[in-house]
Structures are given as C-alpha cells and as structure tokens.
Amino acid sequence: MIKKCLFPAAGYGTRFLPATKAIPKEMLPIVNKPLIQYGVEEAIEAGMDTMAIITGRGKRAIEDHFDISYELENQIKGTPKEHLLDDIRILVENYTFTYTRQKKMKGLGHAVLVGETLIGNESFGVVLADDLCEGEKKGVLAQMVELYRKFRCSIVAVMEVPKESISKYGVVSAKEIEEGIYMVNDMVEKPPANKAPSNLAVIGRYILTPDIFRILEKTPPGTGGEIQLTDALRVQAKRNMVIAYKFKGKRFDCGSVEGFVEATNYFYKKFKHNTHNTKSKG
Ligand code: G1P
C-alpha cells in the first residue's frame, strides 16, 4: 500500500569528521553493511519497493552502492567470496532506486520537500539512516505501516528519553489512545528540557501523507534557522492528523560516536553468531 520510502541523505555528517570528509555518513558501515542499507532493508520488509534518496554533493557512493559493479562481480565470480554480494545483489535487482539532489542544506523539512518530485501524491515512509532500528518480531517501519492502515494519517515513531537528552529531538505533546499509541496535538523541535511538552522524542522513522508537501512549502525556517519537518507535522497535528507510536524494538543513534559504537558491538555479536552457524552448517 505504501510503496515509496524517502531517505534524506544530503547532510554533511560533521560529527564524524574526518571519516565523512570524502564518504557520505550513510555509507559508514555497522560491521559489514553501510547504514543506509539497513534502512533500505527495513523499508523493503515493510512492503516498500521504491527508495527515493535525497543526496547532495559528494554523495555518489550511495548511487554506486545500489548499482551493479561489473568489475567487482567479474573479480569475485566463482571464488568463495562471491556470496558476500548476495544481499546487495537482491536489492539492486529487485527494487527501484531514485535520486534527486538537495542543493542547499536548508533542513530536514526542506529535504523532504525536495523529495516530492520522487514521491508524487501518495503517502510514503521516511527513514533517517543514522537512526538504526531493529524491531521486535517485525521492523519498525512495518509496525508503522500496520498503524497507517488503521489511522490513515501521518505516523511518527517515538521513544521515551531522559530529560537531559530531550533537547536533541522533536518532541510531541500527545494523549494516549491505546497502549503505546498517541494522538498528537502539538510538536516542538529541540525544546530546552524545561519546556519539553513530554519525554516522548521523535526518532527517524515517519509515515507521511502527501499534504505535508503543501504545508512544507509554507513552513518558515524554525529551530537552527532550518525548515523543520516537525513544524510541518505540527500543522497536521493541530488537525488531529498525526499519531505517535512507541515502537517495539531497539534504536541506535548512529549519528553519535557512542551510538555508533554501541550498534557496532550489538550487530557484531549477531554477525559472529550467524557466521558461526553458517560455518558449522558447512
Ligand atoms: C531530526 C529531526 C528531529 C528528530 C531526530 C531523530 O533531527 O529534526 O525532530 O527527533 O531527527 O533522530 P536531527 O537529529 O537530524 O538534528
């Protein structure tokens, strides 16, 4: 039902300099897979088949990653390493990757608006690849699609965060309508701790209805002088058209060095477990 997923990926990744000087932050690997590939796999699991990626200058590695590399294929064909390309081959062969560039960094809201050309007039998912999520039983986006079926409005994934870190996030003011599901009535981007309306922080997974584009066009720069997606969602929230969902699973903030290392350790354990099982299966 929701077929397209938007990946805003034009940012500079300054928190990871110098690593991100010549490679996009979305291409930083957690174990053996770049961050954006985890996001793409999550979108596919949620039933989406078209990845709309907002890139910028210096981000060509993303396009190359989701394409065939004949030279590499040729080199490793028939060698024991060939299976290492299996997962990415499946993505490249079966799904569509579309791109447009955000020429000026004017904020997340602006990046989403730039994506209208790839999305058109339909509801769509949004993944911020540096929030790496692992859902319980099913992926976080898949959980959100299920909610969309029921509510047919924008959905934001939220988690409870301690007071001292609330100012790093978009925060919702909301009323719980079912366990873990909230009707949002207001939102604020990166409030100081003492002004935060709740401890429910938005993380980088959204389902947006296409009216968001017309709202974004009219949204003036907000926090940090940037056009904020939170401010556009706030307009929908005032119309009771935003649901916040306390997702079931884990989320790693891979935009910070600490979160990145935490994710690496977590996924390395799983990786080791899987390679051990594959080996013992011969
Ligand atoms: C963005 C959003 C913010 C959200 C966060 C989740 O902020 O603007 O509302 O809570 O992602 O990671 P950023 O982290 O890009 O500054």
Short mmCIF file of C-alpha atoms and ligand atoms in Angstrom, two decimals:
data_model
loop_
_atom_site.label_atom_id
_atom_site.label_comp_id
_atom_site.label_asym_id
_atom_site.label_seq_id
_atom_site.Cartn_x
_atom_site.Cartn_y
_atom_site.Cartn_z
CA MET A 1 0.00 0.00 0.00
CA ILE A 2 2.83 2.38 0.89
CA LYS A 3 5.32 1.80 -1.87
CA LYS A 4 7.88 4.57 -1.58
CA CYS A 5 10.39 5.39 1.08
CA LEU A 6 12.32 8.65 1.29
CA PHE A 7 15.87 8.74 2.60
CA PRO A 8 17.13 12.27 3.31
CA ALA A 9 20.87 11.75 2.88
CA ALA A 10 22.32 15.09 1.90
CA GLY A 11 23.74 16.16 5.29
CA TYR A 12 27.44 16.64 5.87
CA GLY A 13 27.93 14.23 8.78
CA THR A 14 30.14 16.72 10.60
CA ARG A 15 30.05 14.72 13.83
CA PHE A 16 32.07 12.02 12.12
CA LEU A 17 34.76 14.15 10.53
CA PRO A 18 37.31 13.35 9.25
CA ALA A 19 35.73 9.95 8.38
CA THR A 20 32.95 11.68 6.43
CA LYS A 21 35.16 14.10 4.53
CA ALA A 22 35.04 12.10 1.29
CA ILE A 23 32.40 9.43 2.01
CA PRO A 24 28.76 10.01 2.93
CA LYS A 25 27.88 9.30 6.57
CA GLU A 26 25.13 7.00 5.31
CA MET A 27 27.87 4.76 3.91
CA LEU A 28 29.63 4.27 7.25
CA PRO A 29 29.43 0.56 7.99
CA ILE A 30 28.00 -1.13 11.03
CA VAL A 31 30.06 -4.32 10.85
CA ASN A 32 29.96 -5.13 7.11
CA LYS A 33 26.96 -3.18 5.89
CA PRO A 34 26.52 0.56 5.32
CA LEU A 35 23.94 2.31 7.48
CA ILE A 36 21.68 3.17 4.56
CA GLN A 37 21.42 -0.49 3.54
CA TYR A 38 19.96 -1.37 6.92
CA GLY A 39 17.34 1.33 6.32
CA VAL A 40 16.59 0.09 2.80
CA GLU A 41 16.13 -3.47 4.10
CA GLU A 42 13.75 -2.18 6.77
CA ALA A 43 11.69 -0.35 4.11
CA ILE A 44 11.53 -3.47 1.94
CA GLU A 45 10.41 -5.54 4.89
CA ALA A 46 7.59 -3.01 5.31
CA GLY A 47 6.44 -3.72 1.73
CA MET A 48 8.04 -0.72 0.00
CA ASP A 49 9.69 -1.17 -3.38
CA THR A 50 10.94 2.26 -4.40
CA MET A 51 13.72 4.01 -2.50
CA ALA A 52 13.75 7.76 -3.05
CA ILE A 53 17.10 9.05 -1.93
CA ILE A 54 17.87 12.74 -1.39
CA THR A 55 21.55 13.16 -1.99
CA GLY A 56 23.87 16.11 -2.29
CA ARG A 57 27.34 16.92 -3.49
CA GLY A 58 29.89 14.26 -2.57
CA LYS A 59 27.28 11.52 -2.12
CA ARG A 60 27.81 9.49 -5.29
CA ALA A 61 28.98 6.46 -3.34
CA ILE A 62 25.34 5.83 -2.37
CA GLU A 63 24.29 5.52 -6.03
CA ASP A 64 27.22 3.24 -6.78
CA HIS A 65 26.37 1.04 -3.81
CA PHE A 66 22.87 0.36 -5.10
CA ASP A 67 24.06 -0.49 -8.61
CA ILE A 68 25.92 -3.32 -10.31
CA SER A 69 29.72 -3.24 -10.16
CA TYR A 70 30.75 -5.31 -13.19
CA GLU A 71 34.43 -5.17 -12.35
CA LEU A 72 33.89 -6.46 -8.83
CA GLU A 73 31.41 -9.11 -9.97
CA ASN A 74 33.92 -10.30 -12.52
CA GLN A 75 36.76 -10.44 -9.99
CA ILE A 76 34.97 -12.49 -7.38
CA LYS A 77 32.79 -14.70 -9.58
CA GLY A 78 33.38 -18.33 -8.75
CA THR A 79 35.50 -17.54 -5.67
CA PRO A 80 34.45 -18.38 -2.09
CA LYS A 81 33.78 -14.67 -1.54
CA GLU A 82 31.01 -14.43 -4.11
CA HIS A 83 28.26 -14.96 -1.52
CA LEU A 84 29.28 -11.73 0.22
CA LEU A 85 27.47 -9.83 -2.53
CA ASP A 86 24.27 -11.88 -2.31
CA ASP A 87 22.24 -9.49 -0.15
CA ILE A 88 23.07 -6.34 -2.06
CA ARG A 89 22.50 -8.10 -5.42
CA ILE A 90 18.95 -8.91 -4.37
CA LEU A 91 18.30 -5.26 -3.54
CA VAL A 92 19.81 -3.97 -6.77
CA GLU A 93 17.95 -6.45 -8.98
CA ASN A 94 14.51 -6.25 -7.42
CA TYR A 95 13.98 -2.70 -6.21
CA THR A 96 13.97 0.76 -7.70
CA PHE A 97 16.35 3.46 -6.50
CA THR A 98 15.61 7.03 -7.49
CA TYR A 99 17.63 10.12 -6.62
CA THR A 100 17.45 13.85 -6.53
CA ARG A 101 19.87 16.36 -5.07
CA GLN A 102 19.22 18.84 -2.32
CA LYS A 103 21.42 21.68 -3.47
CA LYS A 104 21.36 23.76 -0.31
CA MET A 105 21.22 22.37 3.22
CA LYS A 106 18.08 24.07 4.49
CA GLY A 107 16.96 21.41 6.95
CA LEU A 108 15.09 18.10 7.12
CA GLY A 109 11.76 19.69 6.14
CA HIS A 110 13.36 21.15 3.05
CA ALA A 111 14.96 17.78 2.18
CA VAL A 112 11.53 16.13 2.35
CA LEU A 113 10.03 18.85 0.14
CA VAL A 114 12.83 18.33 -2.41
CA GLY A 115 11.71 14.67 -2.47
CA GLU A 116 8.22 15.49 -3.72
CA THR A 117 9.40 15.02 -7.28
CA LEU A 118 10.26 11.37 -6.46
CA ILE A 119 7.19 10.66 -4.31
CA GLY A 120 4.26 12.37 -6.04
CA ASN A 121 0.81 12.40 -4.49
CA GLU A 122 0.87 9.37 -2.21
CA SER A 123 1.69 8.51 1.41
CA PHE A 124 5.29 7.46 1.95
CA GLY A 125 7.79 6.30 4.53
CA VAL A 126 10.79 8.31 5.71
CA VAL A 127 13.95 6.77 7.13
CA LEU A 128 16.77 8.79 8.67
CA ALA A 129 19.51 6.23 8.13
CA ASP A 130 21.62 7.29 11.08
CA ASP A 131 18.84 6.12 13.38
CA LEU A 132 19.43 2.40 13.10
CA CYS A 133 16.42 0.39 14.25
CA GLU A 134 15.83 -3.23 14.97
CA GLY A 135 12.21 -4.11 15.54
CA GLU A 136 10.88 -6.81 17.82
CA LYS A 137 9.28 -9.51 15.66
CA LYS A 138 8.95 -7.11 12.73
CA GLY A 139 10.76 -3.96 11.63
CA VAL A 140 9.78 -0.55 12.96
CA LEU A 141 8.53 0.73 9.57
CA ALA A 142 6.48 -2.45 9.11
CA GLN A 143 4.88 -1.82 12.52
CA MET A 144 4.09 1.74 11.43
CA VAL A 145 2.56 0.67 8.10
CA GLU A 146 0.19 -1.52 10.05
CA LEU A 147 -0.91 1.52 12.07
CA TYR A 148 -1.27 3.61 8.93
CA ARG A 149 -3.75 1.04 7.60
CA LYS A 150 -5.89 1.74 10.62
CA PHE A 151 -5.50 5.51 11.05
CA ARG A 152 -4.73 6.80 7.52
CA CYS A 153 -2.79 9.79 8.77
CA SER A 154 0.86 10.68 9.40
CA ILE A 155 2.65 8.46 11.92
CA VAL A 156 5.83 9.31 13.85
CA ALA A 157 7.88 6.79 15.81
CA VAL A 158 8.63 7.92 19.36
CA MET A 159 10.60 6.71 22.34
CA GLU A 160 10.90 7.86 25.91
CA VAL A 161 14.17 9.67 26.51
CA PRO A 162 15.69 11.03 29.71
CA LYS A 163 15.21 14.73 30.43
CA GLU A 164 18.85 15.62 29.80
CA SER A 165 18.70 14.45 26.18
CA ILE A 166 15.21 15.63 25.18
CA SER A 167 16.60 18.84 23.63
CA LYS A 168 18.19 16.80 20.81
CA TYR A 169 14.83 15.71 19.40
CA GLY A 170 11.45 16.67 18.04
CA VAL A 171 9.07 16.21 21.00
CA VAL A 172 5.33 15.51 20.96
CA SER A 173 2.50 16.69 23.15
CA ALA A 174 0.04 13.83 22.91
CA LYS A 175 -2.75 11.83 24.50
CA GLU A 176 -2.52 8.07 24.75
CA ILE A 177 -5.47 6.50 22.91
CA GLU A 178 -4.35 2.87 23.04
CA GLU A 179 -1.34 1.30 24.69
CA GLY A 180 1.72 2.86 23.03
CA ILE A 181 -0.39 4.83 20.51
CA TYR A 182 -0.91 8.57 20.96
CA MET A 183 -2.94 11.28 19.26
CA VAL A 184 -0.55 14.19 18.82
CA ASN A 185 -1.89 17.68 19.45
CA ASP A 186 1.35 19.66 19.27
CA MET A 187 5.03 19.19 18.48
CA VAL A 188 8.20 21.13 19.10
CA GLU A 189 11.67 20.77 17.59
CA LYS A 190 14.55 20.51 20.07
CA PRO A 191 12.97 22.28 23.06
CA PRO A 192 15.02 23.10 26.16
CA ALA A 193 14.41 20.37 28.78
CA ASN A 194 12.25 22.64 30.94
CA LYS A 195 9.96 23.50 28.00
CA ALA A 196 9.54 19.98 26.58
CA PRO A 197 5.86 19.01 26.49
CA SER A 198 6.66 15.34 27.28
CA ASN A 199 9.51 12.84 27.33
CA LEU A 200 8.37 11.31 24.02
CA ALA A 201 11.02 12.02 21.40
CA VAL A 202 10.55 11.50 17.67
CA ILE A 203 13.12 9.19 16.11
CA GLY A 204 13.96 8.90 12.43
CA ARG A 205 11.00 6.88 11.16
CA TYR A 206 7.91 8.54 9.73
CA ILE A 207 4.94 7.79 7.54
CA LEU A 208 3.74 10.99 5.94
CA THR A 209 0.63 11.84 3.99
CA PRO A 210 1.32 13.87 0.83
CA ASP A 211 -0.41 17.04 2.06
CA ILE A 212 2.83 17.50 4.03
CA PHE A 213 4.40 18.94 0.84
CA ARG A 214 1.95 21.85 0.61
CA ILE A 215 2.48 22.52 4.32
CA LEU A 216 6.27 22.38 3.98
CA GLU A 217 6.14 24.94 1.16
CA LYS A 218 4.67 27.40 3.63
CA THR A 219 6.83 26.43 6.63
CA PRO A 220 9.30 29.18 7.56
CA PRO A 221 12.74 28.34 8.98
CA GLY A 222 12.49 27.35 12.64
CA THR A 223 14.96 25.92 15.17
CA GLY A 224 18.54 26.40 13.99
CA GLY A 225 17.34 28.54 11.06
CA GLU A 226 16.29 25.36 9.22
CA ILE A 227 12.97 24.32 7.69
CA GLN A 228 11.87 21.70 10.20
CA LEU A 229 9.76 18.66 9.39
CA THR A 230 8.50 18.87 12.98
CA ASP A 231 6.95 22.31 12.27
CA ALA A 232 5.06 20.94 9.25
CA LEU A 233 3.89 17.91 11.22
CA ARG A 234 2.69 20.31 13.89
CA VAL A 235 0.21 21.78 11.39
CA GLN A 236 -1.13 18.26 10.72
CA ALA A 237 -1.18 17.56 14.47
CA LYS A 238 -3.44 20.57 15.07
CA ARG A 239 -5.90 18.85 12.72
CA ASN A 240 -5.61 15.58 14.68
CA MET A 241 -3.80 14.01 11.76
CA VAL A 242 -0.64 12.75 13.47
CA ILE A 243 -0.26 9.57 15.50
CA ALA A 244 2.82 8.94 17.64
CA TYR A 245 3.76 5.33 18.05
CA LYS A 246 6.00 3.93 20.76
CA PHE A 247 7.68 1.35 18.55
CA LYS A 248 8.67 -2.09 19.74
CA GLY A 249 12.37 -2.64 19.36
CA LYS A 250 15.75 -1.01 19.67
CA ARG A 251 17.13 2.17 18.19
CA PHE A 252 20.76 3.20 17.94
CA ASP A 253 21.71 6.83 17.40
CA CYS A 254 24.44 6.20 14.84
CA GLY A 255 24.75 9.94 14.28
CA SER A 256 26.76 10.00 17.52
CA VAL A 257 30.04 8.20 18.08
CA GLU A 258 28.70 6.49 21.24
CA GLY A 259 25.58 5.18 19.48
CA PHE A 260 27.64 4.08 16.52
CA VAL A 261 29.98 2.03 18.70
CA GLU A 262 27.02 0.58 20.62
CA ALA A 263 25.38 -0.50 17.34
CA THR A 264 28.65 -1.96 16.10
CA ASN A 265 29.03 -4.10 19.22
CA TYR A 266 25.41 -5.22 19.08
CA PHE A 267 25.42 -6.16 15.40
CA TYR A 268 28.87 -7.73 15.65
CA LYS A 269 27.53 -10.22 18.20
CA LYS A 270 24.74 -11.18 15.79
CA PHE A 271 27.16 -11.31 12.88
CA LYS A 272 29.52 -13.61 14.76
CA HIS A 273 26.64 -15.83 15.79
CA ASN A 274 25.39 -16.06 12.16
CA THR A 275 28.81 -16.74 10.61
CA HIS A 276 29.45 -19.37 13.26
CA ASN A 277 26.13 -21.05 12.40
CA THR A 278 26.78 -20.90 8.67
CA LYS A 279 30.23 -22.40 9.14
CA SER A 280 29.02 -25.20 11.37
CA LYS A 281 26.33 -25.97 8.78
CA GLY A 282 29.26 -26.44 6.37
C1 G1P B 1 15.92 15.08 13.25
C2 G1P B 1 14.55 15.71 13.49
C3 G1P B 1 14.14 15.52 14.93
C4 G1P B 1 14.18 14.05 15.31
C5 G1P B 1 15.58 13.46 15.01
C6 G1P B 1 15.60 11.96 15.21
O1 G1P B 1 16.87 15.83 13.96
O2 G1P B 1 14.61 17.08 13.14
O3 G1P B 1 12.83 16.02 15.12
O4 G1P B 1 13.88 13.90 16.68
O5 G1P B 1 15.96 13.72 13.65
O6 G1P B 1 16.87 11.44 15.05
P1 G1P B 1 18.48 15.72 13.69
O7 G1P B 1 18.95 14.57 14.53
O8 G1P B 1 18.65 15.48 12.22
O9 G1P B 1 19.04 17.03 14.16
#
